[in-house]
Structure formats: structure tokens, C-alpha cells
mmCIF file of C-alpha atoms in Angstrom:
data_model
loop_
_atom_site.group_PDB
_atom_site.id
_atom_site.type_symbol
_atom_site.label_atom_id
_atom_site.label_comp_id
_atom_site.label_asym_id
_atom_site.label_seq_id
_atom_site.Cartn_x
_atom_site.Cartn_y
_atom_site.Cartn_z
ATOM 1 C CA ASN A 829 -31.260 5.686 -54.715
ATOM 2 C CA ILE A 830 -29.660 9.101 -54.433
ATOM 3 C CA TYR A 831 -28.518 8.615 -50.829
ATOM 4 C CA ASN A 832 -26.594 5.465 -51.728
ATOM 5 C CA LEU A 833 -24.942 7.140 -54.725
ATOM 6 C CA ILE A 834 -23.745 10.105 -52.658
ATOM 7 C CA ASN A 835 -22.800 7.987 -49.619
ATOM 8 C CA ASP A 836 -20.515 5.811 -51.781
ATOM 9 C CA ARG A 837 -17.004 7.134 -51.030
ATOM 10 C CA SER A 838 -15.772 6.137 -54.481
ATOM 11 C CA ASN A 839 -18.281 8.655 -55.903
ATOM 12 C CA VAL A 840 -18.036 11.442 -53.324
ATOM 13 C CA PRO A 841 -14.933 11.037 -51.147
ATOM 14 C CA ASP A 842 -14.717 12.571 -47.684
ATOM 15 C CA PRO A 843 -11.642 14.812 -47.720
ATOM 16 C CA ASN A 844 -11.139 14.201 -43.983
ATOM 17 C CA ASP A 845 -11.435 10.408 -44.041
ATOM 18 C CA SER A 846 -10.081 8.394 -46.956
ATOM 19 C CA VAL A 847 -10.925 5.097 -45.192
ATOM 20 C CA GLY A 848 -14.648 5.853 -44.847
ATOM 21 C CA LYS A 849 -15.148 5.340 -41.106
ATOM 22 C CA ARG A 850 -16.352 8.872 -40.291
ATOM 23 C CA LYS A 851 -20.055 9.674 -40.777
ATOM 24 C CA PHE A 852 -20.153 12.019 -43.764
ATOM 25 C CA VAL A 853 -23.686 11.791 -45.231
ATOM 26 C CA TYR A 854 -26.718 12.479 -43.046
ATOM 27 C CA THR A 855 -30.475 12.364 -43.596
ATOM 28 C CA ARG A 856 -31.047 15.291 -41.225
ATOM 29 C CA GLU A 857 -28.961 18.099 -39.813
ATOM 30 C CA PRO A 858 -26.763 16.780 -36.989
ATOM 31 C CA ASN A 859 -26.427 18.350 -33.554
ATOM 32 C CA TYR A 860 -23.220 20.344 -33.995
ATOM 33 C CA LYS A 861 -22.726 20.731 -30.242
ATOM 34 C CA SER A 862 -22.976 17.030 -29.470
ATOM 35 C CA ARG A 863 -19.874 15.176 -28.286
ATOM 36 C CA ASN A 864 -20.684 12.578 -30.948
ATOM 37 C CA PHE A 865 -20.564 15.091 -33.814
ATOM 38 C CA LEU A 866 -17.628 14.109 -35.998
ATOM 39 C CA GLY A 867 -17.068 17.475 -37.622
ATOM 40 C CA PHE A 868 -17.126 19.059 -41.031
ATOM 41 C CA PRO A 869 -17.426 18.657 -43.961
ATOM 42 C CA LEU A 870 -20.750 16.891 -44.235
ATOM 43 C CA ILE A 871 -23.603 16.264 -46.625
ATOM 44 C CA ILE A 872 -27.300 16.256 -45.734
ATOM 45 C CA ILE A 873 -29.809 14.574 -48.048
ATOM 46 C CA SER A 874 -33.351 15.526 -47.105
ATOM 47 C CA ASP A 875 -36.372 13.250 -47.322
ATOM 48 C CA ASN A 876 -38.423 13.438 -50.513
ATOM 49 C CA GLN A 877 -41.324 15.838 -50.571
ATOM 50 C CA TYR A 878 -43.790 14.927 -53.270
ATOM 51 C CA SER A 879 -46.935 16.203 -54.825
ATOM 52 C CA GLN A 880 -49.431 14.113 -56.765
ATOM 53 C CA ARG A 881 -50.992 15.271 -60.002
ATOM 54 C CA ASN A 882 -53.165 13.857 -62.744
ATOM 55 C CA ALA A 883 -54.295 10.632 -61.127
ATOM 56 C CA VAL A 884 -56.151 8.368 -63.529
ATOM 57 C CA ALA A 885 -59.879 7.816 -62.938
ATOM 58 C CA SER A 886 -59.370 4.283 -61.597
ATOM 59 C CA ALA A 887 -56.884 5.674 -59.020
ATOM 60 C CA THR A 888 -54.392 2.969 -59.979
ATOM 61 C CA LYS A 889 -51.834 5.351 -61.420
ATOM 62 C CA SER A 890 -50.736 8.889 -60.628
ATOM 63 C CA PHE A 891 -47.994 11.218 -61.741
ATOM 64 C CA THR A 892 -45.896 12.725 -58.979
ATOM 65 C CA THR A 893 -43.190 15.313 -58.669
ATOM 66 C CA ASP A 894 -40.613 14.628 -55.968
ATOM 67 C CA ASN A 895 -38.300 17.262 -54.503
ATOM 68 C CA LEU A 896 -35.338 16.920 -52.192
ATOM 69 C CA ASN A 897 -32.291 18.934 -51.219
ATOM 70 C CA ILE A 898 -28.673 17.917 -51.001
ATOM 71 C CA ILE A 899 -26.874 20.294 -48.646
ATOM 72 C CA VAL A 900 -23.086 20.481 -48.403
ATOM 73 C CA ILE A 901 -21.465 22.139 -45.385
ATOM 74 C CA ALA A 902 -17.732 22.744 -44.904
ATOM 75 C CA GLN A 903 -15.763 24.789 -42.404
ATOM 76 C CA ASP A 904 -12.473 26.691 -42.366
ATOM 77 C CA LYS A 905 -10.661 24.520 -39.893
ATOM 78 C CA SER A 906 -8.059 22.811 -42.030
ATOM 79 C CA SER A 907 -5.551 24.561 -44.226
ATOM 80 C CA ASP A 908 -3.187 23.841 -47.072
ATOM 81 C CA GLY A 909 0.600 23.665 -46.568
ATOM 82 C CA ARG A 910 0.856 27.481 -46.573
ATOM 83 C CA GLY A 911 -1.765 27.986 -43.854
ATOM 84 C CA ASN A 912 -4.596 29.076 -46.155
ATOM 85 C CA PRO A 913 -8.025 27.984 -44.880
ATOM 86 C CA GLN A 914 -9.734 25.426 -47.110
ATOM 87 C CA GLY A 915 -13.450 25.482 -46.216
ATOM 88 C CA ARG A 916 -14.656 27.076 -49.425
ATOM 89 C CA GLU A 917 -12.376 24.899 -51.572
ATOM 90 C CA THR A 918 -13.577 21.785 -49.744
ATOM 91 C CA LEU A 919 -17.179 22.837 -50.406
ATOM 92 C CA ALA A 920 -16.399 23.288 -54.122
ATOM 93 C CA THR A 921 -14.668 19.895 -54.390
ATOM 94 C CA ILE A 922 -17.520 18.020 -52.710
ATOM 95 C CA SER A 923 -20.086 19.939 -54.800
ATOM 96 C CA ASN A 924 -18.272 19.019 -58.033
ATOM 97 C CA ASN A 925 -18.170 15.348 -56.989
ATOM 98 C CA ILE A 926 -21.915 15.352 -56.278
ATOM 99 C CA ILE A 927 -22.749 16.862 -59.681
ATOM 100 C CA LYS A 928 -20.376 14.453 -61.447
ATOM 101 C CA THR A 929 -21.936 11.482 -59.633
ATOM 102 C CA ILE A 930 -25.474 12.541 -60.528
ATOM 103 C CA ASN A 931 -24.595 13.249 -64.157
ATOM 104 C CA THR A 932 -22.765 9.940 -64.670
ATOM 105 C CA ASN A 933 -25.661 7.994 -63.120
ATOM 106 C CA ARG A 934 -28.594 9.681 -64.880
ATOM 107 C CA ALA A 935 -29.442 6.563 -66.904
ATOM 108 C CA SER A 936 -29.468 4.413 -63.776
ATOM 109 C CA LEU A 937 -31.636 6.942 -61.931
ATOM 110 C CA ARG A 938 -34.023 7.081 -64.906
ATOM 111 C CA ASN A 939 -34.176 3.260 -65.039
ATOM 112 C CA ASN A 940 -35.123 3.297 -61.342
ATOM 113 C CA GLY A 941 -38.127 5.522 -62.036
ATOM 114 C CA LEU A 942 -36.626 8.997 -61.525
ATOM 115 C CA LYS A 943 -37.740 10.692 -64.747
ATOM 116 C CA ASN A 944 -37.135 14.297 -65.856
ATOM 117 C CA PHE A 945 -34.382 14.649 -63.296
ATOM 118 C CA ALA A 946 -33.389 18.295 -62.678
ATOM 119 C CA VAL A 947 -30.569 19.557 -60.453
ATOM 120 C CA ASP A 948 -30.015 23.185 -59.538
ATOM 121 C CA SER A 949 -27.401 24.758 -57.330
ATOM 122 C CA THR A 950 -27.420 27.764 -55.082
ATOM 123 C CA ASP A 951 -24.369 29.914 -54.678
ATOM 124 C CA PHE A 952 -22.585 29.190 -51.428
ATOM 125 C CA ASP A 953 -23.347 31.224 -48.351
ATOM 126 C CA TRP A 954 -21.512 31.301 -45.071
ATOM 127 C CA VAL A 955 -22.021 31.967 -41.399
ATOM 128 C CA GLU A 956 -19.642 32.016 -38.486
ATOM 129 C CA MET A 957 -19.909 28.934 -36.300
ATOM 130 C CA ASN A 958 -17.686 28.545 -33.237
ATOM 131 C CA GLY A 959 -15.521 31.385 -34.506
ATOM 132 C CA LYS A 960 -14.883 29.757 -37.898
ATOM 133 C CA PRO A 961 -16.402 30.548 -41.307
ATOM 134 C CA THR A 962 -18.809 27.749 -42.239
ATOM 135 C CA PHE A 963 -19.826 27.443 -45.888
ATOM 136 C CA ARG A 964 -23.095 25.959 -47.178
ATOM 137 C CA ARG A 965 -24.448 25.133 -50.645
ATOM 138 C CA VAL A 966 -27.843 23.628 -51.484
ATOM 139 C CA PHE A 967 -28.668 21.479 -54.505
ATOM 140 C CA PRO A 968 -32.467 21.407 -55.028
ATOM 141 C CA ILE A 969 -33.372 18.272 -56.994
ATOM 142 C CA SER A 970 -36.686 17.424 -58.602
ATOM 143 C CA PHE A 971 -37.888 14.452 -60.630
ATOM 144 C CA ASN A 972 -41.115 12.894 -61.862
ATOM 145 C CA GLN A 973 -42.430 9.422 -61.229
ATOM 146 C CA ILE A 974 -45.442 7.385 -62.228
ATOM 147 C CA ARG A 975 -46.762 5.679 -59.100
ATOM 148 C CA THR A 976 -49.073 2.725 -59.366
ATOM 149 C CA THR A 977 -51.340 1.291 -56.702
ATOM 150 C CA THR A 978 -53.128 -2.015 -56.723
#
């Protein structure tokens, strides 16, 4: 599934943890003020939202469209060797790795029932969080499936 593809550090590495011990991919937005929050960057993969269309008369088969969002959030807290903040660059690197992972695994996704797979991307936006610029980009994803019931 998409979560497992993105959560695989060989596909989308965490720039702050090359070993893979830090939580990096979430299924919901974490509590940023919690003592347990491990910091930025992070990825949020929302639950599928689906709509059913064109069910067959016997109600054994229906065609659905599923939608989900992949959200990438990074913050200007680390810098390169010259002191330049890296939040936006980190966001771009993670975003590129997500797109590359999805594109190189399209056949596998299709074989697992995710047909007519479409990925869009919003431009990044930013807000100030705890006095630091925090960058966010959303990847809306949609795909079709044929669901069968018995």
C-alpha cells in the first residue's frame, strides 16, 4: 500500500535520521506541543476517502474512486554549513522522493488494484510555528478500484 511505500526509508529517507529510528510518517497530524513529538520534517498520509459509483444490479461489484492526501511538513531549524536555513530545501527533497517512489511503483500499485492513479501537487505554503518558518506541501492522490462483495 501507499503508506508502506512512503514509510520505507530506502524510498523516502528521513534527512534527520539515516538509521530509521525516528517516527517520520504519520497517519494523522501529530501533537506538535507534546513532549513525545520528535520534530520535523514529517509526512502525513491521510485515510482513504472513497465514493461508490455504478454498482452492478446484483450489488456484487461496484466502481469506486478513492482519494487521499500525502502532506509533507518541514521547518527551518537546521542549516547548511554556511548557516542558511534548509526547511524549504528539505521539503523539496522529500517531495521529489515521494513522487519518484510513486512513479517507479505504478505497476505494483496497479497490480494491487489501484487503477487510474493520479497524483497532483500543491505549491508549498508556510506559516510561522514556534518562531520558525514551517513549510507544507500537499499531494492529493486519487485512484479507481473495482470492489466486489460476496
